[in-house]
mmCIF file of C-alpha atoms in Angstrom:
data_model
loop_
_atom_site.group_PDB
_atom_site.id
_atom_site.type_symbol
_atom_site.label_atom_id
_atom_site.label_comp_id
_atom_site.label_asym_id
_atom_site.label_seq_id
_atom_site.Cartn_x
_atom_site.Cartn_y
_atom_site.Cartn_z
ATOM 1 C CA LEU A 1 132.880 313.732 116.105
ATOM 2 C CA ARG A 2 136.720 314.500 115.461
ATOM 3 C CA ASP A 3 135.894 317.735 114.141
ATOM 4 C CA VAL A 4 133.486 318.563 116.980
ATOM 5 C CA VAL A 5 136.145 317.604 119.838
ATOM 6 C CA ALA A 6 138.827 319.654 118.059
ATOM 7 C CA THR A 7 137.258 322.695 117.054
ATOM 8 C CA PRO A 8 134.765 324.235 119.431
ATOM 9 C CA ARG A 9 132.085 326.598 117.738
ATOM 10 C CA ARG A 10 132.872 325.701 114.329
ATOM 11 C CA HIS A 11 130.240 324.342 111.998
ATOM 12 C CA VAL A 12 130.737 320.989 110.857
ATOM 13 C CA ASP A 13 130.354 319.891 106.870
ATOM 14 C CA PRO A 14 127.574 317.550 106.915
ATOM 15 C CA MET A 15 128.582 315.856 103.671
ATOM 16 C CA PRO A 16 131.446 313.752 104.308
ATOM 17 C CA THR A 17 133.798 312.765 101.524
ATOM 18 C CA GLY A 18 134.483 308.683 101.512
ATOM 19 C CA SER A 19 132.856 305.430 100.491
ATOM 20 C CA TRP A 20 131.683 301.991 101.946
ATOM 21 C CA ILE A 21 134.097 299.340 101.501
ATOM 22 C CA LEU A 22 132.975 295.702 101.739
ATOM 23 C CA ASP A 23 135.351 294.170 104.625
ATOM 24 C CA LYS A 24 134.222 291.027 105.658
ATOM 25 C CA ASP A 25 137.492 290.683 107.832
ATOM 26 C CA LYS A 26 137.200 294.107 109.504
ATOM 27 C CA SER A 27 138.894 294.616 112.881
ATOM 28 C CA PHE A 28 135.889 296.317 114.583
ATOM 29 C CA ALA A 29 132.513 294.982 113.926
ATOM 30 C CA PHE A 30 129.609 296.229 116.032
ATOM 31 C CA PRO A 31 126.869 293.418 116.880
ATOM 32 C CA PHE A 32 123.613 295.082 116.279
ATOM 33 C CA CYS A 33 121.897 293.244 118.913
ATOM 34 C CA CYS A 34 124.826 291.689 120.835
ATOM 35 C CA ASP A 35 124.470 288.335 122.888
ATOM 36 C CA ARG A 36 125.307 288.352 126.387
ATOM 37 C CA ARG A 37 128.886 287.069 126.054
ATOM 38 C CA TRP A 38 130.026 290.162 123.988
ATOM 39 C CA LYS A 39 128.055 292.260 126.216
ATOM 40 C CA SER A 40 129.856 290.983 129.192
ATOM 41 C CA LYS A 41 133.215 291.225 127.542
ATOM 42 C CA VAL A 42 132.895 294.934 126.695
ATOM 43 C CA GLY A 43 130.633 296.186 129.193
ATOM 44 C CA ILE A 44 128.845 298.394 127.139
ATOM 45 C CA CYS A 45 124.912 298.111 126.246
ATOM 46 C CA SER A 46 123.873 296.628 122.712
ATOM 47 C CA ALA A 47 121.477 298.851 120.425
ATOM 48 C CA SER A 48 117.719 298.889 121.043
ATOM 49 C CA GLY A 49 114.769 300.089 119.242
ATOM 50 C CA ALA A 50 113.698 299.270 115.873
ATOM 51 C CA GLY A 51 117.077 298.245 114.845
ATOM 52 C CA CYS A 52 116.851 294.829 116.383
ATOM 53 C CA ILE A 53 114.296 293.715 114.059
ATOM 54 C CA CYS A 54 117.452 292.896 112.004
ATOM 55 C CA HIS A 55 118.199 289.794 113.296
ATOM 56 C CA ASP A 56 120.768 288.554 110.478
ATOM 57 C CA PHE A 57 122.415 291.785 110.310
ATOM 58 C CA HIS A 58 126.400 291.626 109.780
ATOM 59 C CA ASP A 59 128.656 294.638 110.058
ATOM 60 C CA GLN A 60 130.828 293.958 107.137
ATOM 61 C CA TYR A 61 131.345 297.449 105.777
ATOM 62 C CA THR A 62 133.816 299.605 106.765
ATOM 63 C CA TRP A 63 133.583 303.688 106.077
ATOM 64 C CA SER A 64 136.795 304.996 103.676
ATOM 65 C CA GLU A 65 137.863 308.375 103.689
ATOM 66 C CA SER A 66 141.104 310.542 103.608
ATOM 67 C CA SER A 67 141.087 310.787 107.729
ATOM 68 C CA PRO A 68 140.358 307.009 108.953
ATOM 69 C CA TRP A 69 138.975 306.770 112.041
ATOM 70 C CA ASP A 70 141.446 306.605 115.118
ATOM 71 C CA PRO A 71 139.889 305.765 118.350
ATOM 72 C CA SER A 72 143.145 306.801 120.255
ATOM 73 C CA ASP A 73 143.322 310.497 118.494
ATOM 74 C CA VAL A 74 139.322 311.131 119.259
ATOM 75 C CA CYS A 75 140.092 310.303 123.219
ATOM 76 C CA ARG A 76 143.156 312.410 122.907
ATOM 77 C CA ARG A 77 140.990 315.385 121.601
ATOM 78 C CA LEU A 78 138.352 314.629 124.080
ATOM 79 C CA ASN A 79 140.664 315.273 126.506
ATOM 80 C CA GLY A 80 138.579 314.005 129.604
ATOM 81 C CA ARG A 81 135.390 315.973 128.815
ATOM 82 C CA ARG A 82 131.956 314.459 128.935
ATOM 83 C CA VAL A 83 129.865 313.760 125.848
ATOM 84 C CA VAL A 84 125.743 313.175 126.409
ATOM 85 C CA MET A 85 123.741 312.196 123.432
ATOM 86 C CA VAL A 86 120.203 312.795 123.651
ATOM 87 C CA GLY A 87 117.296 311.321 121.697
ATOM 88 C CA ASP A 88 115.110 308.378 120.634
ATOM 89 C CA SER A 89 116.267 304.997 119.825
ATOM 90 C CA THR A 90 117.911 305.982 116.686
ATOM 91 C CA MET A 91 120.047 308.270 118.604
ATOM 92 C CA ASN A 92 120.384 305.438 121.007
ATOM 93 C CA GLN A 93 121.925 302.877 118.184
ATOM 94 C CA ALA A 94 124.097 305.813 117.194
ATOM 95 C CA ALA A 95 125.607 306.150 120.679
ATOM 96 C CA ASP A 96 126.010 302.593 121.332
ATOM 97 C CA VAL A 97 128.343 302.354 117.794
ATOM 98 C CA LEU A 98 130.202 305.224 118.937
ATOM 99 C CA MET A 99 130.910 304.179 122.505
ATOM 100 C CA ASN A 100 132.123 300.841 121.430
ATOM 101 C CA ALA A 101 134.381 302.484 118.415
ATOM 102 C CA VAL A 102 136.283 304.214 121.108
ATOM 103 C CA VAL A 103 136.865 301.617 123.302
ATOM 104 C CA PRO A 104 140.279 300.726 122.010
ATOM 105 C CA GLY A 105 140.809 304.652 122.904
ATOM 106 C CA GLY A 106 140.002 304.085 126.689
ATOM 107 C CA CYS A 107 137.129 307.306 126.647
ATOM 108 C CA HIS A 108 133.969 305.086 126.478
ATOM 109 C CA LYS A 109 133.205 305.773 129.662
ATOM 110 C CA ARG A 110 133.034 309.622 129.008
ATOM 111 C CA PHE A 111 130.150 309.207 126.894
ATOM 112 C CA HIS A 112 126.472 308.745 128.161
ATOM 113 C CA TYR A 113 122.939 308.139 126.327
ATOM 114 C CA VAL A 114 119.680 309.917 127.277
ATOM 115 C CA SER A 115 116.117 308.788 126.041
ATOM 116 C CA CYS A 116 114.102 311.679 124.576
ATOM 117 C CA ASP A 117 111.670 311.037 121.846
ATOM 118 C CA THR A 118 110.640 314.536 121.177
ATOM 119 C CA LEU A 119 113.175 317.082 122.919
ATOM 120 C CA ILE A 120 110.527 319.116 124.374
ATOM 121 C CA ASP A 121 108.337 317.132 126.440
ATOM 122 C CA ARG A 122 105.416 316.840 123.967
ATOM 123 C CA GLU A 123 103.697 314.326 122.460
ATOM 124 C CA LEU A 124 103.562 315.050 118.919
ATOM 125 C CA GLY A 125 103.129 311.760 117.226
ATOM 126 C CA ARG A 126 104.443 308.312 118.162
ATOM 127 C CA LEU A 127 105.120 308.100 122.041
ATOM 128 C CA ASN A 128 107.122 310.617 124.023
ATOM 129 C CA ARG A 129 109.389 308.985 126.521
ATOM 130 C CA GLY A 130 112.088 311.190 128.228
ATOM 131 C CA GLY A 131 110.813 314.788 128.794
ATOM 132 C CA SER A 132 113.103 317.442 127.947
ATOM 133 C CA TRP A 133 116.346 317.201 126.601
ATOM 134 C CA LEU A 134 117.671 319.652 129.161
ATOM 135 C CA ARG A 135 116.895 316.944 131.791
ATOM 136 C CA GLY A 136 120.330 314.819 130.563
ATOM 137 C CA VAL A 137 122.221 318.132 130.539
ATOM 138 C CA GLN A 138 121.243 318.844 134.186
ATOM 139 C CA PHE A 139 122.192 315.422 135.201
ATOM 140 C CA PHE A 140 125.396 314.793 133.559
ATOM 141 C CA ASP A 141 126.595 318.511 133.323
ATOM 142 C CA PRO A 142 128.272 317.387 130.023
ATOM 143 C CA HIS A 143 131.023 319.804 127.916
ATOM 144 C CA ILE A 144 129.386 318.312 125.118
ATOM 145 C CA VAL A 145 125.448 317.440 123.982
ATOM 146 C CA ILE A 146 124.095 315.746 120.944
ATOM 147 C CA VAL A 147 120.932 315.802 120.330
ATOM 148 C CA THR A 148 118.396 314.765 117.474
ATOM 149 C CA ALA A 149 114.787 314.188 116.876
ATOM 150 C CA GLY A 150 112.115 313.327 114.310
ATOM 151 C CA ALA A 151 111.244 309.443 114.247
ATOM 152 C CA HIS A 152 108.507 310.627 116.911
ATOM 153 C CA ILE A 153 107.587 313.863 115.618
ATOM 154 C CA PHE A 154 104.579 313.997 113.018
ATOM 155 C CA GLY A 155 103.866 316.563 110.882
ATOM 156 C CA ARG A 156 106.102 319.741 109.770
ATOM 157 C CA GLU A 157 104.424 322.255 112.244
ATOM 158 C CA ASN A 158 105.220 319.896 115.027
ATOM 159 C CA PHE A 159 108.879 319.636 113.618
ATOM 160 C CA ASP A 160 108.785 323.640 113.455
ATOM 161 C CA LEU A 161 107.686 323.581 117.106
ATOM 162 C CA VAL A 162 110.436 321.267 118.218
ATOM 163 C CA LEU A 163 113.073 323.161 116.335
ATOM 164 C CA GLY A 164 112.313 326.352 117.722
ATOM 165 C CA THR A 165 112.011 325.514 121.063
ATOM 166 C CA PHE A 166 115.372 323.532 121.275
ATOM 167 C CA ILE A 167 116.943 326.542 119.434
ATOM 168 C CA GLU A 168 115.704 329.132 122.125
ATOM 169 C CA GLU A 169 116.634 326.758 124.882
ATOM 170 C CA ALA A 170 119.977 325.778 123.233
ATOM 171 C CA LYS A 171 120.801 329.870 123.099
ATOM 172 C CA GLU A 172 119.748 329.984 126.860
ATOM 173 C CA LEU A 173 122.161 327.087 127.900
ATOM 174 C CA MET A 174 125.022 328.452 125.897
ATOM 175 C CA ARG A 175 124.572 332.013 127.521
ATOM 176 C CA THR A 176 124.557 330.358 130.908
ATOM 177 C CA LYS A 177 127.436 327.773 130.090
ATOM 178 C CA PRO A 178 129.830 329.743 127.479
ATOM 179 C CA SER A 179 132.374 326.839 127.124
ATOM 180 C CA ILE A 180 129.233 324.090 126.289
ATOM 181 C CA GLN A 181 129.069 322.456 122.608
ATOM 182 C CA VAL A 182 125.544 321.972 121.437
ATOM 183 C CA VAL A 183 125.507 319.481 118.327
ATOM 184 C CA TRP A 184 122.325 318.472 116.062
ATOM 185 C CA LYS A 185 122.862 315.016 114.920
ATOM 186 C CA THR A 186 121.389 314.196 111.502
ATOM 187 C CA GLN A 187 118.937 311.724 111.238
ATOM 188 C CA GLN A 188 119.307 307.833 110.476
ATOM 189 C CA PRO A 189 116.313 305.608 109.551
ATOM 190 C CA GLY A 190 116.223 302.018 110.904
ATOM 191 C CA GLY A 191 115.612 299.047 109.139
ATOM 192 C CA CYS A 192 117.730 296.514 106.842
ATOM 193 C CA THR A 193 119.053 296.223 103.157
ATOM 194 C CA HIS A 194 121.641 294.249 101.253
ATOM 195 C CA ASP A 195 123.259 296.807 99.814
ATOM 196 C CA ILE A 196 124.343 300.362 101.075
ATOM 197 C CA ILE A 197 121.805 303.138 99.907
ATOM 198 C CA ALA A 198 121.880 306.675 99.520
ATOM 199 C CA ASN A 199 121.068 308.998 102.322
ATOM 200 C CA ASN A 200 118.044 310.081 100.914
ATOM 201 C CA GLU A 201 116.738 306.588 100.204
ATOM 202 C CA VAL A 202 114.308 305.088 102.551
ATOM 203 C CA PHE A 203 112.488 301.640 103.177
ATOM 204 C CA PRO A 204 109.318 301.322 101.996
ATOM 205 C CA ARG A 205 107.696 299.099 104.645
ATOM 206 C CA GLU A 206 109.001 301.500 107.557
ATOM 207 C CA THR A 207 108.052 305.153 106.316
ATOM 208 C CA ASN A 208 104.567 305.593 107.586
ATOM 209 C CA LYS A 209 105.755 304.405 110.781
ATOM 210 C CA TYR A 210 108.549 306.729 112.084
ATOM 211 C CA ASN A 211 108.900 309.381 109.240
ATOM 212 C CA TYR A 212 111.814 307.826 107.639
ATOM 213 C CA ASP A 213 110.775 309.399 104.003
ATOM 214 C CA GLU A 214 111.077 313.059 105.744
ATOM 215 C CA PHE A 215 114.471 312.445 107.458
ATOM 216 C CA TYR A 216 116.643 313.722 104.563
ATOM 217 C CA GLU A 217 114.271 317.097 103.938
ATOM 218 C CA ARG A 218 114.117 317.556 107.660
ATOM 219 C CA ASP A 219 117.965 317.420 107.883
ATOM 220 C CA GLN A 220 118.611 319.743 105.037
ATOM 221 C CA TYR A 221 116.121 322.149 106.609
ATOM 222 C CA VAL A 222 117.702 322.055 110.058
ATOM 223 C CA LEU A 223 121.156 322.333 108.620
ATOM 224 C CA SER A 224 120.122 325.512 106.817
ATOM 225 C CA ILE A 225 119.129 327.180 110.136
ATOM 226 C CA LEU A 226 121.241 326.038 113.094
ATOM 227 C CA PRO A 227 124.702 327.363 111.775
ATOM 228 C CA THR A 228 123.289 330.969 112.249
ATOM 229 C CA GLN A 229 122.313 330.413 115.717
ATOM 230 C CA GLY A 230 125.613 328.953 116.874
ATOM 231 C CA ILE A 231 124.838 325.610 116.790
ATOM 232 C CA HIS A 232 126.817 322.852 114.849
#
């Protein structure tokens, strides 16, 4: 996100350099399915979807890299712009984490989430909530829109249909709104593990339900195409 808000139209390297560090005393811990007291205190919705099956989840890891997360710096770079994040429950969870992470910087109200399972208002596997991704764009008129899809799209042919339709619609949107930034977020699977796992590893009991076993290959495929279309 730091790179997106600071350098418009630049492709962002999807492979960060760093590592997860066990930190039981971390200053920021996101309660995956927070209770009412925490929710009322911060004023931001908790994560939803399949992630909430993790009743005993404890956020005890911190991502360590050369440029540490600084919510004040992110909010400064955002400079009042609106961000809309569009997608299924995995995007909902990512949006909730991000909104909570920028609370200390004071710009959390500039971020919005819109539910949209397949982006193109087609039933292509499991559910089709939310219609077209452009609905959220029209409603919030954002400066930055971040989208993802995959868990509810079954089969490569259907995924190609979604990707092709999204690219054409995104290009038209950028033509009519030259200042808007369109970003595709790589996909994270739901579920729980006791240890940190690699991005191409999945949880066996979940793979058949939401295509988790296809996420990594699909991400590599998307990242090979979108930069040539002017999309992050």
